[in-house]
Short mmCIF file of C-alpha atoms and ligand atoms in Angstrom, two decimals:
data_model
loop_
_atom_site.label_atom_id
_atom_site.label_comp_id
_atom_site.label_asym_id
_atom_site.label_seq_id
_atom_site.Cartn_x
_atom_site.Cartn_y
_atom_site.Cartn_z
CA MET A 1 -5.60 29.85 -7.71
CA THR A 2 -5.31 26.38 -5.98
CA ASN A 3 -3.53 23.75 -8.13
CA GLN A 4 -5.80 21.17 -9.08
CA ILE A 5 -5.87 17.41 -8.20
CA LYS A 6 -5.22 14.93 -11.00
CA ALA A 7 -5.02 12.06 -9.30
CA ALA A 8 -6.51 10.75 -5.64
CA VAL A 9 -5.12 7.97 -3.88
CA PHE A 10 -7.53 6.16 -1.30
CA ASP A 11 -6.81 3.81 1.34
CA ILE A 12 -9.33 1.18 1.39
CA ASP A 13 -9.65 -0.10 4.82
CA GLY A 14 -11.31 2.35 7.09
CA THR A 15 -11.40 4.93 4.08
CA LEU A 16 -13.37 3.56 1.16
CA ALA A 17 -14.63 0.82 2.71
CA LEU A 18 -14.97 -1.48 6.13
CA MET A 19 -14.52 -5.48 5.70
CA ASN A 20 -16.94 -8.06 7.11
CA LYS A 21 -14.49 -10.69 8.45
CA GLU A 22 -16.25 -13.16 8.73
CA GLN A 23 -17.60 -13.11 5.12
CA GLY A 24 -14.50 -11.33 3.59
CA THR A 25 -16.94 -9.04 1.56
CA PHE A 26 -16.48 -5.09 1.69
CA SER A 27 -19.32 -2.35 2.67
CA ALA A 28 -18.87 1.01 1.34
CA LEU A 29 -18.14 3.96 3.70
CA THR A 30 -20.47 7.02 3.44
CA GLY A 31 -19.77 9.01 0.50
CA ALA A 32 -17.12 6.61 -0.85
CA ILE A 33 -19.16 5.71 -4.24
CA GLU A 34 -20.24 9.19 -4.53
CA ALA A 35 -16.59 10.41 -4.32
CA LEU A 36 -14.98 7.88 -6.86
CA THR A 37 -18.04 8.84 -9.07
CA ALA A 38 -17.61 12.67 -8.89
CA CYS A 39 -13.70 11.87 -9.21
CA ARG A 40 -14.15 10.87 -12.43
CA ASP A 41 -16.37 13.04 -13.57
CA ARG A 42 -14.00 15.80 -12.69
CA GLY A 43 -10.96 14.14 -15.16
CA ILE A 44 -9.41 13.14 -11.23
CA ALA A 45 -8.07 9.27 -11.39
CA PRO A 46 -9.31 7.36 -8.28
CA VAL A 47 -6.52 4.80 -7.02
CA ALA A 48 -7.09 2.60 -4.43
CA TYR A 49 -3.84 1.91 -2.48
CA THR A 50 -4.16 -0.86 0.78
CA ASN A 51 -1.50 -1.56 3.04
CA GLY A 52 -2.50 -5.32 2.97
CA THR A 53 -0.01 -8.09 1.42
CA PHE A 54 -2.59 -10.98 2.35
CA PHE A 55 -3.94 -10.95 -1.33
CA PRO A 56 -3.10 -10.01 -4.80
CA PRO A 57 -4.57 -6.68 -6.32
CA ALA A 58 -7.32 -8.95 -8.63
CA HIS A 59 -8.72 -10.21 -5.17
CA TYR A 60 -10.02 -6.55 -4.65
CA TYR A 61 -11.67 -5.53 -7.95
CA PRO A 62 -14.88 -7.95 -7.61
CA LEU A 63 -15.27 -7.43 -3.59
CA LEU A 64 -15.13 -3.48 -3.79
CA ALA A 65 -17.41 -3.44 -7.24
CA ASP A 66 -19.84 -5.59 -5.11
CA ALA A 67 -19.92 -2.70 -2.59
CA GLY A 68 -20.37 -0.51 -5.42
CA LEU A 69 -16.57 0.93 -5.86
CA VAL A 70 -15.36 0.12 -9.12
CA LEU A 71 -11.52 0.83 -9.83
CA ASP A 72 -10.37 0.49 -13.45
CA GLU A 73 -7.63 -2.27 -14.23
CA GLY A 74 -4.49 -1.49 -12.53
CA HIS A 75 -5.81 1.01 -10.31
CA ILE A 76 -5.67 -0.99 -6.93
CA LEU A 77 -2.30 -1.00 -5.45
CA THR A 78 -0.71 -3.41 -2.59
CA PRO A 79 2.94 -3.02 -1.32
CA ALA A 80 3.48 -6.29 -3.40
CA ALA A 81 2.31 -4.74 -6.53
CA VAL A 82 4.41 -1.55 -6.05
CA ALA A 83 7.23 -3.75 -4.86
CA ALA A 84 6.73 -5.84 -8.25
CA GLN A 85 6.54 -3.15 -10.39
CA ALA A 86 9.32 -1.29 -8.97
CA LEU A 87 11.35 -3.84 -9.07
CA ALA A 88 10.56 -4.98 -12.69
CA ARG A 89 11.74 -1.28 -13.60
CA LYS A 90 15.12 -1.71 -12.21
CA GLY A 91 15.76 -4.80 -14.51
CA TYR A 92 15.33 -7.49 -12.11
CA ARG A 93 14.82 -10.74 -13.60
CA ARG A 94 14.66 -13.34 -10.82
CA ILE A 95 13.60 -13.01 -7.30
CA MET A 96 13.51 -15.13 -4.41
CA VAL A 97 10.05 -14.58 -2.59
CA MET A 98 9.41 -15.45 0.79
CA GLY A 99 5.38 -14.91 0.73
CA GLY A 100 2.21 -15.73 -0.20
CA ASP A 101 0.36 -15.27 -3.14
CA GLY A 102 -0.29 -11.74 -2.21
CA THR A 103 3.43 -11.19 -2.76
CA ARG A 104 3.87 -14.05 -5.58
CA VAL A 105 1.52 -13.16 -7.77
CA PRO A 106 2.31 -9.46 -8.42
CA VAL A 107 6.08 -10.52 -8.84
CA GLN A 108 4.89 -13.08 -11.79
CA ASP A 109 2.37 -10.23 -13.33
CA ALA A 110 5.19 -8.08 -13.69
CA GLY A 111 7.15 -10.27 -15.56
CA ILE A 112 9.63 -11.48 -13.04
CA GLU A 113 10.83 -15.13 -12.76
CA VAL A 114 10.12 -16.16 -8.77
CA ILE A 115 12.30 -18.29 -7.37
CA ASP A 116 11.18 -20.25 -4.30
CA PRO A 117 13.34 -19.84 -0.85
CA THR A 118 15.34 -23.61 -1.00
CA SER A 119 18.86 -24.57 -0.47
CA ASP A 120 19.66 -25.59 -4.18
CA ALA A 121 17.91 -22.20 -5.19
CA PRO A 122 19.92 -20.28 -8.20
CA LYS A 123 21.56 -17.14 -7.81
CA VAL A 124 18.80 -14.35 -7.74
CA ASP A 125 18.99 -10.10 -8.23
CA ALA A 126 17.00 -9.40 -4.76
CA VAL A 127 14.84 -11.13 -2.19
CA LEU A 128 11.21 -10.04 -1.80
CA LEU A 129 9.30 -10.73 1.74
CA GLY A 130 5.59 -10.89 2.20
CA TYR A 131 3.01 -12.25 4.11
CA THR A 132 3.50 -16.17 5.04
CA ARG A 133 2.90 -18.62 7.63
CA ASP A 134 4.29 -21.04 5.54
CA PHE A 135 8.11 -21.59 6.26
CA GLY A 136 10.97 -22.80 8.63
CA ALA A 137 14.31 -22.98 9.37
CA ALA A 138 15.14 -24.15 5.62
CA GLU A 139 13.24 -21.43 3.90
CA LEU A 140 14.80 -18.30 6.10
CA GLU A 141 18.48 -19.98 5.65
CA ALA A 142 17.68 -19.97 2.08
CA VAL A 143 16.98 -15.84 1.57
CA VAL A 144 20.10 -15.10 4.21
CA GLN A 145 21.94 -17.11 1.96
CA ALA A 146 20.68 -15.29 -1.14
CA VAL A 147 21.65 -11.75 0.44
CA TRP A 148 25.01 -13.55 1.57
CA ASP A 149 25.43 -14.60 -2.34
CA GLY A 150 24.45 -10.55 -3.35
CA ALA A 151 20.96 -10.36 -3.83
CA THR A 152 19.34 -7.15 -2.41
CA PRO A 153 16.25 -7.61 0.15
CA TYR A 154 13.08 -6.03 0.28
CA ALA A 155 10.27 -6.40 1.97
CA GLY A 156 6.56 -4.75 1.04
CA SER A 157 5.53 -4.16 4.74
CA VAL A 158 7.69 -4.27 7.89
CA ALA A 159 4.76 -3.69 9.98
CA PRO A 160 5.39 -4.97 13.36
CA TYR A 161 1.55 -6.35 13.62
CA PHE A 162 -2.08 -5.95 12.06
CA ALA A 163 -4.93 -5.58 13.11
CA SER A 164 -7.49 -8.29 12.72
CA SER A 165 -10.48 -9.55 14.22
CA LYS A 166 -8.43 -11.81 16.73
CA GLY A 167 -6.64 -8.67 17.78
CA ARG A 168 -3.16 -7.91 17.01
CA MET A 169 -1.60 -10.62 14.30
CA LEU A 170 2.23 -10.62 13.65
CA GLY A 171 3.49 -8.72 11.06
CA ILE A 172 5.66 -11.78 9.47
CA SER A 173 7.53 -9.72 6.87
CA GLY A 174 8.79 -7.66 9.45
CA ALA A 175 10.07 -10.38 11.49
CA ILE A 176 11.63 -12.09 8.98
CA ALA A 177 13.45 -8.60 7.67
CA ALA A 178 14.47 -8.03 11.40
CA ALA A 179 16.30 -11.64 11.05
CA LEU A 180 17.81 -11.01 7.64
CA GLU A 181 18.93 -7.80 8.76
CA ASN A 182 20.40 -9.32 12.05
CA ALA A 183 21.91 -11.95 9.82
CA THR A 184 23.54 -10.08 6.90
CA ASP A 185 23.82 -6.60 8.29
CA THR A 186 22.37 -5.03 5.20
CA LYS A 187 19.37 -3.19 5.28
CA VAL A 188 15.91 -4.15 3.96
CA THR A 189 13.93 -1.86 1.52
CA VAL A 190 10.46 -1.19 2.47
CA PHE A 191 7.67 -0.39 -0.23
CA GLY A 192 4.55 0.01 1.67
CA LYS A 193 3.24 2.81 3.34
CA PRO A 194 4.42 5.30 4.49
CA GLU A 195 7.18 4.80 2.17
CA VAL A 196 6.41 6.99 -1.07
CA ALA A 197 7.04 4.34 -3.76
CA GLY A 198 3.46 3.75 -4.02
CA LEU A 199 3.00 7.14 -5.42
CA GLN A 200 5.51 6.82 -8.00
CA ILE A 201 3.68 3.80 -9.49
CA VAL A 202 0.65 6.21 -9.17
CA SER A 203 2.35 8.76 -11.69
CA ASP A 204 3.33 6.13 -13.97
CA LEU A 205 -0.68 5.30 -14.05
CA THR A 206 -2.18 8.37 -14.29
CA GLY A 207 0.45 10.91 -14.97
CA ALA A 208 0.22 12.95 -12.28
CA THR A 209 3.12 14.42 -10.16
CA PRO A 210 2.77 13.77 -6.33
CA ARG A 211 2.20 17.48 -6.08
CA GLN A 212 -1.03 16.93 -8.43
CA MET A 213 -2.12 14.04 -6.16
CA ALA A 214 -4.42 13.89 -2.96
CA VAL A 215 -3.97 10.94 -0.27
CA ILE A 216 -6.80 10.10 1.28
CA GLY A 217 -7.01 7.94 4.19
CA ASP A 218 -7.85 6.99 8.05
CA ASP A 219 -4.02 6.32 9.29
CA PRO A 220 -1.98 9.69 10.22
CA LYS A 221 1.27 7.44 10.38
CA LEU A 222 0.55 5.59 7.12
CA GLU A 223 -1.30 7.45 4.40
CA ILE A 224 -0.70 10.93 5.72
CA ARG A 225 2.98 10.59 6.52
CA MET A 226 3.49 9.13 2.73
CA GLY A 227 1.60 11.88 1.25
CA ARG A 228 3.62 14.51 3.12
CA LYS A 229 6.71 12.93 2.73
CA ALA A 230 5.84 13.21 -1.31
CA GLY A 231 4.51 16.56 -1.38
CA ALA A 232 0.68 15.46 -2.13
CA PHE A 233 -2.50 17.08 -0.55
CA CYS A 234 -3.66 15.29 2.35
CA VAL A 235 -6.79 14.58 3.53
CA GLY A 236 -7.48 12.52 6.66
CA VAL A 237 -11.02 10.72 7.60
CA THR A 238 -12.27 9.59 10.87
CA THR A 239 -14.03 6.48 9.68
CA GLY A 240 -11.44 4.41 10.45
CA ILE A 241 -8.79 4.36 13.09
CA ALA A 242 -7.99 7.98 14.24
CA ASP A 243 -10.11 10.58 15.63
CA THR A 244 -9.81 14.51 14.53
CA ALA A 245 -7.41 14.97 17.75
CA LEU A 246 -5.08 12.42 16.76
CA PHE A 247 -4.42 13.45 13.18
CA ASN A 248 -3.99 16.84 14.36
CA SER A 249 -1.61 15.72 17.09
CA PHE A 250 1.36 15.27 14.66
CA PRO A 251 3.61 18.41 14.11
CA GLU A 252 2.59 20.81 11.43
CA GLY A 253 4.43 19.80 8.75
CA GLU A 254 3.76 16.14 8.87
CA ARG A 255 0.05 16.35 9.80
CA ALA A 256 -3.07 16.20 7.33
CA HIS A 257 -4.13 19.28 5.26
CA THR A 258 -7.66 18.67 6.44
CA VAL A 259 -9.60 16.39 8.29
CA LEU A 260 -13.20 15.13 7.34
CA PRO A 261 -15.58 13.02 9.54
CA ASP A 262 -16.03 11.20 6.17
CA LEU A 263 -15.50 11.24 2.27
CA THR A 264 -18.95 13.26 1.80
CA GLY A 265 -17.58 16.52 1.70
CA LEU A 266 -14.31 15.68 -0.01
CA MET A 267 -15.63 17.01 -3.81
CA ASP A 268 -16.48 20.30 -1.93
CA LEU A 269 -12.65 21.02 -1.21
CA PRO A 270 -11.20 23.79 -3.46
CA GLN A 271 -8.35 20.94 -4.50
CA PHE A 272 -11.08 19.18 -5.85
CA GLY A 273 -12.59 21.60 -8.10
CA GLY A 274 -15.07 22.21 -5.39
CA ARG A 275 -16.38 25.83 -3.64
CA SER A 276 -15.89 25.38 -0.26
CA THR A 277 -12.94 26.81 1.54
MG1 MG B 301 -7.07 2.16 6.36
#
């Protein structure tokens, strides 16, 4: 008897949808709308988890809804939203944020005071790094000083670069994290994929344990690695950056349990209560 899935954690870009880079709109990928509907019909909570840190979660609800992808309130996650909720649970009251609205808004929404990185900043519990192009030496010095003064350093993502319509875009928070580690000899804790912190938030949200979750994504190094670490059922889709051969090139314990050409066949899998094997 297969363990029935209770929560399905979908990646957004390349899995549920593709973004039109010019207009900033999304279009649903094949089978995505039907998969979300079928999940709900079978009592499986759908969650969308993007690794992007440019925007707060609120940015995505209407854009995905316009594409026919409707997610319940609280069921769209970003690394910054995961960080904010995890840090609130640690009891942090005041955090220095070096990042844009994509990072600041979730921290504020979690009830934590956001402190700007300035030379006269008050003492903070933690430093959180997110994507921003709006900084200079003074801001860098302020976050380093905060860690020297005892704050714990965190980042949404430390990816070296992101894919964009203009090619590779520097992952600023990863670059700042490297500078911070160099200056303070303190390891920066990361929340985004492939770290498993996001799945803990999904547990809080849905009541599902990681073993009762499916993680569905187009990136074997992000979604699949995260899901396998946590003990979730992992489904790769080839609608994004990886083909079947790339998914299957990973060691057996780290690779997707199954790879699909798109989301059409997802609900046929026995783990989702389907009948195919
Ligand atoms: Mg993706």
